Structure formats: C-alpha cells, structure tokens
Coordinates of C-alpha atoms in Angstrom, one line a residue:
X154 CA -4.1 74.5 5.5
X155 CA -2.0 73.9 2.3
X156 CA -0.4 70.8 3.9
X157 CA -3.8 69.3 4.7
X158 CA -5.0 69.9 1.2
X159 CA -1.9 68.2 -0.2
X160 CA -2.3 65.2 2.1
X161 CA -6.0 64.9 1.1
X162 CA -5.1 65.0 -2.6
X163 CA -2.4 62.3 -2.1
X164 CA -4.8 60.0 -0.3
X165 CA -7.4 60.4 -3.0
X166 CA -4.8 59.7 -5.7
X167 CA -3.7 56.5 -3.9
X168 CA -7.3 55.3 -3.5
X169 CA -7.9 55.8 -7.3
X170 CA -4.7 54.0 -8.2
X171 CA -5.6 51.1 -5.9
X172 CA -9.1 50.9 -7.3
X173 CA -7.8 50.9 -10.9
X174 CA -5.3 48.1 -10.0
X175 CA -8.2 46.1 -8.3
X176 CA -10.4 46.5 -11.4
X177 CA -7.5 45.4 -13.6
X178 CA -7.0 42.3 -11.6
X179 CA -10.7 41.5 -11.6
X180 CA -11.5 42.3 -15.3
X181 CA -9.8 41.6 -18.6
X182 CA -7.9 44.7 -19.9
X183 CA -8.9 43.9 -23.5
X184 CA -12.6 42.9 -23.3
X185 CA -13.6 43.6 -19.7
X186 CA -14.4 39.9 -19.1
X187 CA -14.0 38.0 -15.9
X188 CA -10.6 36.7 -14.9
X189 CA -10.0 33.2 -13.4
X190 CA -6.8 31.6 -12.0
X191 CA -5.7 28.4 -13.8
X192 CA -3.7 26.7 -11.0
X193 CA -2.7 23.8 -13.2
X194 CA -0.9 26.0 -15.7
X195 CA 0.0 28.8 -13.2
X196 CA -1.8 31.4 -15.3
X197 CA -4.6 34.0 -15.0
X198 CA -6.9 33.8 -18.0
X199 CA -9.9 35.7 -19.3
X200 CA -13.0 33.5 -19.5
X201 CA -14.4 35.5 -22.5
X202 CA -11.6 36.1 -24.9
X203 CA -9.0 33.7 -23.5
X204 CA -6.3 36.3 -23.0
X205 CA -3.5 35.2 -20.6
X206 CA -3.1 38.2 -18.3
X207 CA -0.4 36.6 -16.1
X208 CA 1.8 33.6 -16.4
X209 CA 4.4 31.7 -14.3
X210 CA 2.5 32.5 -11.1
X211 CA 3.7 31.2 -7.8
X212 CA 1.9 28.0 -6.7
X213 CA 1.1 28.6 -3.0
X214 CA -0.5 25.2 -2.5
X215 CA 1.2 22.1 -1.1
X216 CA 3.7 20.1 -3.2
X217 CA 1.9 16.9 -2.5
X218 CA -1.4 15.4 -3.8
X219 CA -4.1 13.7 -1.8
X220 CA -7.0 11.7 -3.1
X221 CA -9.2 11.6 0.0
X222 CA -9.7 13.4 3.3
X223 CA -7.8 10.9 5.4
X224 CA -4.8 11.1 3.1
X225 CA -5.0 14.9 3.1
X226 CA -5.0 15.0 7.0
X227 CA -2.1 12.6 7.1
X228 CA 0.1 14.6 4.7
X229 CA -0.8 18.0 6.1
X230 CA 2.0 19.7 8.0
X231 CA 0.2 22.3 10.0
X232 CA 0.8 20.7 13.4
X233 CA -0.8 17.9 15.4
X234 CA -4.6 17.8 15.4
X235 CA -6.4 18.9 18.5
X236 CA -7.3 16.1 20.9
X237 CA -9.3 15.8 24.0
X238 CA -6.6 13.6 25.6
X239 CA -4.6 16.7 26.5
X240 CA -5.8 19.3 29.0
X241 CA -5.1 22.1 26.5
X242 CA -6.3 20.0 23.6
X243 CA -2.7 20.1 22.2
X244 CA -2.8 23.8 21.3
X245 CA 0.1 24.9 23.5
X246 CA 3.8 24.8 22.7
X247 CA 6.1 22.1 24.1
X248 CA 9.8 22.7 24.7
X249 CA 11.8 19.5 24.0
X250 CA 13.9 17.9 26.7
X251 CA 16.9 17.5 24.4
X252 CA 19.6 20.1 25.1
X253 CA 20.6 20.4 21.5
X254 CA 20.2 23.1 18.8
X255 CA 18.7 22.9 15.4
X256 CA 21.9 21.4 14.0
X257 CA 22.1 18.7 16.7
X258 CA 24.9 20.3 18.6
X259 CA 24.9 20.3 22.4
X260 CA 24.1 23.5 24.1
X261 CA 26.5 25.2 26.4
X262 CA 25.9 25.1 30.2
X263 CA 24.5 28.6 30.2
X264 CA 22.1 27.8 27.4
X265 CA 21.0 24.6 29.1
X266 CA 20.2 26.6 32.3
X267 CA 18.2 29.1 30.2
X268 CA 16.3 26.3 28.5
X269 CA 15.5 24.7 31.8
X270 CA 14.0 27.9 33.1
X271 CA 12.0 28.3 30.0
X272 CA 10.6 24.7 30.4
X273 CA 9.7 25.5 34.0
X274 CA 7.8 28.7 33.1
X275 CA 6.2 27.1 30.1
X276 CA 4.8 24.3 32.3
X277 CA 3.5 26.8 34.8
X278 CA 1.7 28.8 32.1
X279 CA 0.2 25.7 30.6
X280 CA -1.7 25.0 33.8
X281 CA -2.6 28.3 35.2
X282 CA -5.5 27.3 37.4
X283 CA -6.7 24.4 39.6
X284 CA -9.1 23.1 36.9
X285 CA -6.3 22.8 34.3
X286 CA -4.0 21.1 36.8
X287 CA -6.9 18.7 37.8
X288 CA -7.5 17.9 34.1
X289 CA -3.8 17.4 33.3
X290 CA -3.4 14.9 36.2
X291 CA -6.6 13.0 35.3
X292 CA -5.8 12.7 31.6
X293 CA -2.3 11.6 32.3
X294 CA -3.8 8.9 34.6
X295 CA -6.2 7.8 31.9
X296 CA -3.4 7.5 29.3
X297 CA -1.3 5.5 31.8
X298 CA -4.0 3.0 32.5
X299 CA -5.1 2.7 28.9
X300 CA -1.5 1.9 27.9
X301 CA -1.3 -0.8 30.6
X302 CA -4.5 -2.4 29.5
X303 CA -3.8 -2.1 25.8
X304 CA -6.8 0.0 25.0
X305 CA -7.0 1.8 21.6
X306 CA -6.9 5.5 21.1
X307 CA -10.6 5.9 20.5
X308 CA -11.3 4.6 24.0
X309 CA -8.8 7.1 25.5
X310 CA -10.5 9.9 23.6
X311 CA -13.9 8.9 24.8
X312 CA -12.7 8.5 28.4
X313 CA -11.2 12.0 28.2
X314 CA -14.5 13.4 27.0
X315 CA -16.4 11.6 29.9
X316 CA -14.0 13.0 32.5
X317 CA -14.3 16.6 31.0
X318 CA -18.1 16.3 31.3
X319 CA -17.8 15.1 34.9
X320 CA -15.5 18.1 35.7
X321 CA -17.9 20.5 34.0
X322 CA -20.9 19.0 35.9
X323 CA -19.0 19.5 39.2
X324 CA -19.1 15.7 40.0
X325 CA -15.6 15.6 41.6
X326 CA -16.2 17.1 45.1
X327 CA -16.0 14.3 47.6
X328 CA -14.3 11.9 45.1
X329 CA -10.7 11.4 44.1
X330 CA -9.4 12.4 40.7
X331 CA -8.1 8.8 40.2
X332 CA -11.5 7.3 41.0
X333 CA -13.4 9.4 38.4
X334 CA -10.6 8.9 35.8
X335 CA -10.8 5.1 36.3
X336 CA -14.6 5.1 36.1
X337 CA -14.4 7.2 32.9
X338 CA -12.0 4.7 31.3
X339 CA -14.1 1.7 32.4
X340 CA -17.3 3.3 30.9
X341 CA -15.5 4.3 27.7
X342 CA -14.1 0.7 27.2
X343 CA -17.6 -0.8 27.6
X344 CA -19.1 1.8 25.2
X345 CA -16.5 1.0 22.5
X346 CA -17.1 -2.8 22.7
X347 CA -13.6 -3.5 24.1
X348 CA -14.4 -4.0 27.8
X349 CA -12.0 -4.9 30.6
X350 CA -13.1 -6.6 33.8
X351 CA -13.3 -4.7 37.1
X352 CA -10.4 -6.8 38.4
X353 CA -8.2 -5.9 35.4
X354 CA -9.1 -2.2 35.8
X355 CA -8.5 -2.2 39.5
X356 CA -5.0 -3.8 39.1
X357 CA -3.7 -0.9 37.1
X358 CA -5.7 1.8 39.0
X359 CA -4.7 3.6 42.1
X360 CA -8.1 3.0 43.7
X361 CA -9.6 -0.2 45.1
X362 CA -12.5 -2.0 43.4
X363 CA -15.1 -0.8 45.8
X364 CA -14.4 2.8 45.2
X365 CA -14.3 2.1 41.4
X366 CA -17.7 0.5 41.3
X367 CA -19.3 3.2 43.5
X368 CA -17.8 6.0 41.4
X369 CA -18.7 4.3 38.1
X370 CA -22.3 4.0 39.1
X371 CA -22.4 7.6 40.2
X372 CA -20.8 8.9 37.0
X373 CA -23.0 6.8 34.7
X374 CA -26.2 8.0 36.6
X375 CA -25.3 11.7 36.7
X376 CA -24.1 12.0 33.1
X377 CA -26.9 9.7 31.8
X378 CA -24.3 7.6 29.9
X379 CA -25.7 4.8 27.7
X380 CA -23.7 1.8 28.6
X381 CA -25.0 -1.6 27.5
X382 CA -24.5 -4.7 29.7
X383 CA -21.2 -6.3 29.0
X384 CA -21.4 -9.0 26.3
X385 CA -19.3 -12.1 26.9
X386 CA -18.5 -12.4 23.2
X387 CA -16.5 -9.1 23.4
X388 CA -14.0 -10.8 25.7
X389 CA -13.5 -13.9 23.5
X390 CA -11.1 -12.5 20.9
X391 CA -8.7 -11.3 23.5
X392 CA -8.7 -14.6 25.4
X393 CA -8.2 -16.5 22.1
X394 CA -5.3 -14.3 21.2
X395 CA -3.7 -14.7 24.7
X396 CA -3.9 -18.5 24.5
X397 CA -2.9 -18.6 20.8
X398 CA -5.9 -20.7 19.8
X399 CA -7.3 -21.2 16.3
X400 CA -10.1 -19.4 14.5
X401 CA -12.2 -22.6 14.7
X402 CA -12.1 -22.4 18.5
X403 CA -13.2 -18.8 18.5
X404 CA -16.2 -19.6 16.3
X405 CA -17.1 -22.6 18.5
X406 CA -16.8 -20.3 21.6
X407 CA -19.3 -17.8 20.0
X408 CA -21.7 -20.6 19.1
X409 CA -21.6 -21.9 22.7
X410 CA -22.3 -18.4 24.1
X411 CA -25.1 -17.9 21.6
X412 CA -26.9 -21.1 22.5
X413 CA -26.4 -20.3 26.2
X414 CA -28.0 -16.9 25.7
X415 CA -31.1 -18.5 24.3
X416 CA -31.3 -20.9 27.3
X417 CA -31.0 -18.0 29.8
X418 CA -27.5 -19.1 31.2
X419 CA -26.2 -15.5 30.8
X420 CA -28.6 -14.1 33.4
X421 CA -26.8 -13.1 36.6
X422 CA -23.5 -14.5 35.5
X423 CA -20.2 -12.7 35.1
X424 CA -19.5 -12.1 31.4
X425 CA -15.8 -12.6 31.9
X426 CA -16.4 -16.0 33.5
X427 CA -18.8 -17.1 30.7
X428 CA -16.3 -16.0 28.0
X429 CA -13.4 -17.9 29.7
X430 CA -15.6 -21.0 30.1
X431 CA -16.7 -20.8 26.5
X432 CA -13.1 -20.6 25.3
X433 CA -12.1 -23.6 27.5
X434 CA -15.1 -25.7 26.4
X435 CA -14.5 -24.8 22.7
X436 CA -10.8 -25.8 23.0
X437 CA -12.0 -29.2 24.3
X438 CA -14.4 -29.6 21.5
X439 CA -11.8 -28.7 18.8
X440 CA -9.1 -30.9 20.4
X441 CA -6.8 -28.1 21.3
X442 CA -4.6 -28.5 24.3
X443 CA -5.3 -25.8 26.9
X444 CA -5.6 -26.2 30.7
X445 CA -8.0 -24.5 33.1
X446 CA -5.0 -22.9 34.8
X447 CA -3.9 -21.3 31.5
X448 CA -7.4 -19.9 30.8
X449 CA -7.7 -18.6 34.4
X450 CA -4.4 -16.7 34.1
X451 CA -5.4 -15.1 30.8
X452 CA -9.0 -14.2 32.0
X453 CA -7.9 -13.4 35.6
X454 CA -10.6 -15.5 37.2
X455 CA -10.5 -18.7 39.3
X456 CA -10.5 -22.2 37.9
X457 CA -13.6 -23.0 40.0
X458 CA -15.6 -20.5 38.0
X459 CA -14.4 -22.0 34.7
X460 CA -15.4 -25.5 35.8
X461 CA -18.9 -24.4 36.9
X462 CA -19.6 -22.3 33.8
X463 CA -18.3 -24.6 31.1
X464 CA -20.5 -27.4 32.2
X465 CA -23.5 -25.1 32.0
X466 CA -22.5 -24.0 28.5
X467 CA -22.1 -27.6 27.3
X468 CA -25.5 -28.6 28.8
X469 CA -27.1 -25.6 27.1
X470 CA -25.4 -26.6 23.8
X471 CA -26.7 -30.2 24.0
X472 CA -30.2 -28.9 24.7
X473 CA -30.1 -26.6 21.7
X474 CA -28.7 -29.3 19.4
X475 CA -31.4 -30.9 17.2
X476 CA -32.4 -34.4 18.1

C-alpha cells in the first residue's frame, strides 16, 4: 500500500514538473508573453518584452536554400519521388548489384554469397502476388519500348497509369500483357502530342500490328480515354530533325498541311504519309536537297505514298493561294 502511494506521488510530481517546463517553453518567464522561434538568429524571443530566452539553437533545417518548389524538390535529399512507372511506386528498397562495401572495397566470397541471397529474397518480397508480377513485367515492357522510340518521361508515366487502370478494371483476361502494355503506350503518346505510327510501335513491340490495333480499340473504349485523331503536324518536327532540314522547311511543311486541311485532303489519309509528303514538298519549295527514299526511311512509309500525297498537297496549296 505504501509502495503504491509513493509511486502515485512520484508520478504526480513528474507531471507537475513537465507541465511547468512546458509552460516555461511556451510563455516568457519575465512577463508571461508568447515566445517565438527566430530561425534566422537561432534564438527564442518573447514577442512582448523582447527577452531572449534561448540562443545558439540548433538549426534542424536544410543547409541549402531554394527559391521555388521545383528547386526545392530537386535539392531535397529524402529519396527518389514516387512514380507510377514502377510497380511498387518506387517505395521499396533496392540492393545494388556492386559487390563492394561503403568504402569501395570488394567483398569477400562469403559476403558476396550472402548479398546474393539477400537480393534474391528482396526481389521475391517486392513481388509477392501475381498482380504485382504482372505489373512489374508490363511496366518494364513500357519502359523498354519508350526508350527504343525516344519517348519522354511524361509519356511513360501516362502509359503506366493507363495500364494500371486496365489492370484494376480487369481488362487483361484473354489478352497478353505485352499487347495491353503496347496499346497503353500508343494511347499515351497520342494524348501527349508526340505520336508514333503503328508501324513504329509494332517494330519495337512483341505483338503484331493486328493484335495491337484490336487491343488499342478495346482499351480506349473500355476506359473511355479521350484520344484525339492524330495530327500530321505532330510528326513534322521529328521528320525535319531526322533529315536535318531547316526551320524554313518546317514552316513551309506546316503551311502546306494547313492549306490541305481547309481543302479536305486530310480526310481518310494516313497522318504519317501526309506529314512525310509535306516535308518532301516543302524541301522542294525551299530548294533543299532531299530524296523520296530518304524521307521514306525516316517516316517508315513507301515512296509511292509520298509521291501521291505530295502532289495532292501542292494542288491544295495552289488552290488556296490568292489569284
């Protein structure tokens, strides 16, 4: 009984001391005013009387300065940002493949075997069920194809989101992982205004063109994706860059396509063929040396298509020109 009374008294005394310390840290000991922390001078000051209660405090903030949110995110050292391009959104731990310690020294054979076992188990824990294994394979496939096609990171991120939605909506049964991944990348590229032709996509994909088009239509319909018709002008900068042509040729190409749009030439025509034909016709008008064969290789279409389309573009341009 006595021991219990002593313990109770001790607890009450501790609470009172803690409460007193808390009041002291919140209020000025001289006038009872409110205390604020001055991080610039590393001091705690009273707002009423100006008394410096504490000085030489430890600055727990970063040692760098940032003037906008982008610079703050860039300098932050709290780990990589989360991303939809990884199946675990980049939140898991990766064990490096280098068999070296923190000082750069090589590990012993016994330590190397231990690290290999840890890598194996870490990989197993990262993909614990079939859904995560599916996602890991698909996102790896999207990244591989996007790298081969030279697509930017925002397209990869969008394609990863589209695939995740398809997986959540249970659209994969009866279709291959590669097919849905390719369709997601094709849709994301068109949404971002950096489209690639079906032939280009099918060349780097593991599925044929027929399966790609069928899966693409299915994914767009089921997910209600807003994908605008491909604009031939979106292909022009890439073709101009691949042929090393001038800015004047690019402007002329856009003007040809614009006049053809008003004349209805775009209707029912392949946007890739129209873009390639516009580049070839513009090169002729600006006296730049380029052959139909060179344009066909860059655009990955036949020379016959270029010949047919560029004549239509020139005719539309002549009709649009003022008399």
